[in-house]
Amino acid sequence: MVIGLGRFGGAVTESLARVGRDVLGIDQDAGLVQSWSDRLTHVVQADSTTRAAAARVVAKRRLLPEDAARTVALATSGRLAQIAR
Protein backbone atom coordinates (compact mmCIF):
# COMPACT_ATOMS: atom_id res chain seq x y z
CA MET A 1 0.00 0.00 0.00
CA VAL A 2 1.39 3.37 -0.99
CA ILE A 3 -0.36 6.42 0.40
CA GLY A 4 0.50 9.47 -1.65
CA LEU A 5 1.23 9.05 -5.36
CA GLY A 6 3.23 12.23 -5.94
CA ARG A 7 6.94 12.29 -6.77
CA PHE A 8 8.20 10.10 -3.94
CA GLY A 9 5.15 7.86 -3.65
CA GLY A 10 5.00 7.52 -7.42
CA ALA A 11 8.64 6.43 -7.54
CA VAL A 12 8.04 3.88 -4.76
CA THR A 13 4.92 2.61 -6.53
CA GLU A 14 6.73 2.34 -9.86
CA SER A 15 9.61 0.40 -8.28
CA LEU A 16 7.28 -2.04 -6.54
CA ALA A 17 5.18 -2.60 -9.65
CA ARG A 18 8.31 -3.12 -11.75
CA VAL A 19 9.37 -6.07 -9.59
CA GLY A 20 5.91 -7.63 -9.75
CA ARG A 21 4.40 -6.50 -6.44
CA ASP A 22 0.68 -5.81 -6.19
CA VAL A 23 0.32 -2.22 -5.07
CA LEU A 24 -2.72 -0.45 -3.66
CA GLY A 25 -2.21 3.24 -4.41
CA ILE A 26 -4.14 5.87 -2.46
CA ASP A 27 -4.13 9.61 -3.07
CA GLN A 28 -6.62 12.41 -2.53
CA ASP A 29 -5.73 14.05 -5.88
CA ALA A 30 -8.13 12.85 -8.59
CA GLY A 31 -5.62 13.65 -11.33
CA LEU A 32 -2.92 11.46 -9.80
CA VAL A 33 -5.40 8.64 -9.22
CA GLN A 34 -6.49 8.85 -12.86
CA SER A 35 -2.90 8.84 -14.11
CA TRP A 36 -2.15 5.65 -12.14
CA SER A 37 -5.42 3.88 -12.96
CA ASP A 38 -4.04 2.17 -16.06
CA ARG A 39 -0.84 1.04 -14.30
CA LEU A 40 -2.13 -0.33 -10.98
CA THR A 41 -4.68 -3.01 -10.23
CA HIS A 42 -6.00 -0.99 -7.30
CA VAL A 43 -5.91 2.78 -7.02
CA VAL A 44 -8.28 4.78 -4.83
CA GLN A 45 -9.01 8.46 -4.37
CA ALA A 46 -9.19 9.13 -0.64
CA ASP A 47 -7.64 11.19 2.13
CA SER A 48 -5.84 8.46 4.03
CA THR A 49 -3.53 10.36 6.32
CA THR A 50 -4.49 8.19 9.29
CA ARG A 51 -4.28 4.45 9.79
CA ALA A 52 -8.04 4.26 10.40
CA ALA A 53 -8.82 6.00 7.12
CA ALA A 54 -6.48 3.69 5.20
CA ALA A 55 -8.05 0.63 6.85
CA ARG A 56 -11.52 1.86 5.85
CA VAL A 57 -10.42 2.19 2.22
CA VAL A 58 -9.06 -1.34 2.21
CA ALA A 59 -12.11 -2.81 3.98
CA LYS A 60 -14.61 -0.92 1.83
CA ARG A 61 -12.99 -2.08 -1.39
CA ARG A 62 -12.44 -5.61 0.01
CA LEU A 63 -8.96 -5.52 -1.45
CA LEU A 64 -6.99 -7.09 1.38
CA PRO A 65 -7.60 -8.34 4.89
CA GLU A 66 -6.64 -5.53 7.28
CA ASP A 67 -3.38 -7.24 8.27
CA ALA A 68 -2.36 -8.34 4.76
CA ALA A 69 -0.33 -5.30 3.74
CA ARG A 70 3.29 -6.16 4.40
CA THR A 71 4.51 -2.65 3.77
CA VAL A 72 2.88 0.73 3.97
CA ALA A 73 4.63 3.70 2.43
CA LEU A 74 3.31 7.08 3.52
CA ALA A 75 4.37 9.72 1.03
CA THR A 76 2.39 12.86 1.77
CA SER A 77 3.61 16.41 2.05
CA GLY A 78 1.01 17.58 4.54
CA ARG A 79 -0.27 15.98 7.72
CA LEU A 80 1.78 12.93 8.58
CA ALA A 81 0.75 10.06 10.80
CA GLN A 82 2.43 6.81 11.66
CA ILE A 83 0.50 4.19 9.75
CA ALA A 84 2.93 1.30 9.43
CA ARG A 85 3.32 -1.01 12.39
PDB file of C-alpha atoms in Angstrom:
ATOM      1  CA  MET A   1       0.000   0.000   0.000  1.00  0.00           C
ATOM      2  CA  VAL A   2       1.395   3.372  -0.992  1.00  0.00           C
ATOM      3  CA  ILE A   3      -0.358   6.416   0.405  1.00  0.00           C
ATOM      4  CA  GLY A   4       0.496   9.465  -1.654  1.00  0.00           C
ATOM      5  CA  LEU A   5       1.233   9.047  -5.362  1.00  0.00           C
ATOM      6  CA  GLY A   6       3.226  12.233  -5.943  1.00  0.00           C
ATOM      7  CA  ARG A   7       6.942  12.290  -6.772  1.00  0.00           C
ATOM      8  CA  PHE A   8       8.199  10.101  -3.938  1.00  0.00           C
ATOM      9  CA  GLY A   9       5.146   7.862  -3.645  1.00  0.00           C
ATOM     10  CA  GLY A  10       4.995   7.516  -7.422  1.00  0.00           C
ATOM     11  CA  ALA A  11       8.641   6.426  -7.538  1.00  0.00           C
ATOM     12  CA  VAL A  12       8.041   3.875  -4.764  1.00  0.00           C
ATOM     13  CA  THR A  13       4.923   2.612  -6.534  1.00  0.00           C
ATOM     14  CA  GLU A  14       6.731   2.338  -9.856  1.00  0.00           C
ATOM     15  CA  SER A  15       9.610   0.399  -8.282  1.00  0.00           C
ATOM     16  CA  LEU A  16       7.279  -2.036  -6.537  1.00  0.00           C
ATOM     17  CA  ALA A  17       5.180  -2.601  -9.650  1.00  0.00           C
ATOM     18  CA  ARG A  18       8.310  -3.122 -11.755  1.00  0.00           C
ATOM     19  CA  VAL A  19       9.369  -6.066  -9.586  1.00  0.00           C
ATOM     20  CA  GLY A  20       5.906  -7.626  -9.752  1.00  0.00           C
ATOM     21  CA  ARG A  21       4.400  -6.501  -6.444  1.00  0.00           C
ATOM     22  CA  ASP A  22       0.685  -5.810  -6.192  1.00  0.00           C
ATOM     23  CA  VAL A  23       0.316  -2.218  -5.069  1.00  0.00           C
ATOM     24  CA  LEU A  24      -2.721  -0.450  -3.657  1.00  0.00           C
ATOM     25  CA  GLY A  25      -2.211   3.243  -4.412  1.00  0.00           C
ATOM     26  CA  ILE A  26      -4.140   5.870  -2.460  1.00  0.00           C
ATOM     27  CA  ASP A  27      -4.130   9.610  -3.068  1.00  0.00           C
ATOM     28  CA  GLN A  28      -6.621  12.413  -2.531  1.00  0.00           C
ATOM     29  CA  ASP A  29      -5.728  14.050  -5.878  1.00  0.00           C
ATOM     30  CA  ALA A  30      -8.131  12.854  -8.587  1.00  0.00           C
ATOM     31  CA  GLY A  31      -5.617  13.647 -11.335  1.00  0.00           C
ATOM     32  CA  LEU A  32      -2.918  11.458  -9.796  1.00  0.00           C
ATOM     33  CA  VAL A  33      -5.395   8.643  -9.220  1.00  0.00           C
ATOM     34  CA  GLN A  34      -6.494   8.847 -12.858  1.00  0.00           C
ATOM     35  CA  SER A  35      -2.902   8.839 -14.107  1.00  0.00           C
ATOM     36  CA  TRP A  36      -2.148   5.646 -12.144  1.00  0.00           C
ATOM     37  CA  SER A  37      -5.423   3.875 -12.964  1.00  0.00           C
ATOM     38  CA  ASP A  38      -4.037   2.170 -16.062  1.00  0.00           C
ATOM     39  CA  ARG A  39      -0.840   1.036 -14.304  1.00  0.00           C
ATOM     40  CA  LEU A  40      -2.130  -0.330 -10.983  1.00  0.00           C
ATOM     41  CA  THR A  41      -4.675  -3.009 -10.229  1.00  0.00           C
ATOM     42  CA  HIS A  42      -6.003  -0.990  -7.297  1.00  0.00           C
ATOM     43  CA  VAL A  43      -5.906   2.780  -7.017  1.00  0.00           C
ATOM     44  CA  VAL A  44      -8.283   4.780  -4.834  1.00  0.00           C
ATOM     45  CA  GLN A  45      -9.011   8.462  -4.375  1.00  0.00           C
ATOM     46  CA  ALA A  46      -9.191   9.126  -0.639  1.00  0.00           C
ATOM     47  CA  ASP A  47      -7.641  11.185   2.128  1.00  0.00           C
ATOM     48  CA  SER A  48      -5.840   8.458   4.028  1.00  0.00           C
ATOM     49  CA  THR A  49      -3.527  10.364   6.319  1.00  0.00           C
ATOM     50  CA  THR A  50      -4.492   8.190   9.293  1.00  0.00           C
ATOM     51  CA  ARG A  51      -4.275   4.450   9.793  1.00  0.00           C
ATOM     52  CA  ALA A  52      -8.038   4.255  10.399  1.00  0.00           C
ATOM     53  CA  ALA A  53      -8.818   5.996   7.117  1.00  0.00           C
ATOM     54  CA  ALA A  54      -6.476   3.688   5.202  1.00  0.00           C
ATOM     55  CA  ALA A  55      -8.052   0.634   6.853  1.00  0.00           C
ATOM     56  CA  ARG A  56     -11.525   1.863   5.853  1.00  0.00           C
ATOM     57  CA  VAL A  57     -10.420   2.194   2.220  1.00  0.00           C
ATOM     58  CA  VAL A  58      -9.059  -1.345   2.207  1.00  0.00           C
ATOM     59  CA  ALA A  59     -12.107  -2.806   3.978  1.00  0.00           C
ATOM     60  CA  LYS A  60     -14.613  -0.915   1.825  1.00  0.00           C
ATOM     61  CA  ARG A  61     -12.986  -2.084  -1.386  1.00  0.00           C
ATOM     62  CA  ARG A  62     -12.444  -5.612   0.010  1.00  0.00           C
ATOM     63  CA  LEU A  63      -8.961  -5.519  -1.446  1.00  0.00           C
ATOM     64  CA  LEU A  64      -6.993  -7.090   1.385  1.00  0.00           C
ATOM     65  CA  PRO A  65      -7.597  -8.343   4.888  1.00  0.00           C
ATOM     66  CA  GLU A  66      -6.645  -5.530   7.279  1.00  0.00           C
ATOM     67  CA  ASP A  67      -3.384  -7.239   8.271  1.00  0.00           C
ATOM     68  CA  ALA A  68      -2.363  -8.342   4.760  1.00  0.00           C
ATOM     69  CA  ALA A  69      -0.335  -5.304   3.736  1.00  0.00           C
ATOM     70  CA  ARG A  70       3.288  -6.158   4.399  1.00  0.00           C
ATOM     71  CA  THR A  71       4.514  -2.652   3.772  1.00  0.00           C
ATOM     72  CA  VAL A  72       2.876   0.734   3.966  1.00  0.00           C
ATOM     73  CA  ALA A  73       4.635   3.704   2.428  1.00  0.00           C
ATOM     74  CA  LEU A  74       3.313   7.080   3.517  1.00  0.00           C
ATOM     75  CA  ALA A  75       4.371   9.724   1.030  1.00  0.00           C
ATOM     76  CA  THR A  76       2.390  12.859   1.775  1.00  0.00           C
ATOM     77  CA  SER A  77       3.610  16.411   2.049  1.00  0.00           C
ATOM     78  CA  GLY A  78       1.006  17.580   4.539  1.00  0.00           C
ATOM     79  CA  ARG A  79      -0.270  15.977   7.719  1.00  0.00           C
ATOM     80  CA  LEU A  80       1.785  12.927   8.578  1.00  0.00           C
ATOM     81  CA  ALA A  81       0.750  10.058  10.801  1.00  0.00           C
ATOM     82  CA  GLN A  82       2.433   6.810  11.659  1.00  0.00           C
ATOM     83  CA  ILE A  83       0.498   4.188   9.754  1.00  0.00           C
ATOM     84  CA  ALA A  84       2.925   1.295   9.434  1.00  0.00           C
ATOM     85  CA  ARG A  85       3.324  -1.015  12.390  1.00  0.00           C
TER      86      ARG A  85
END
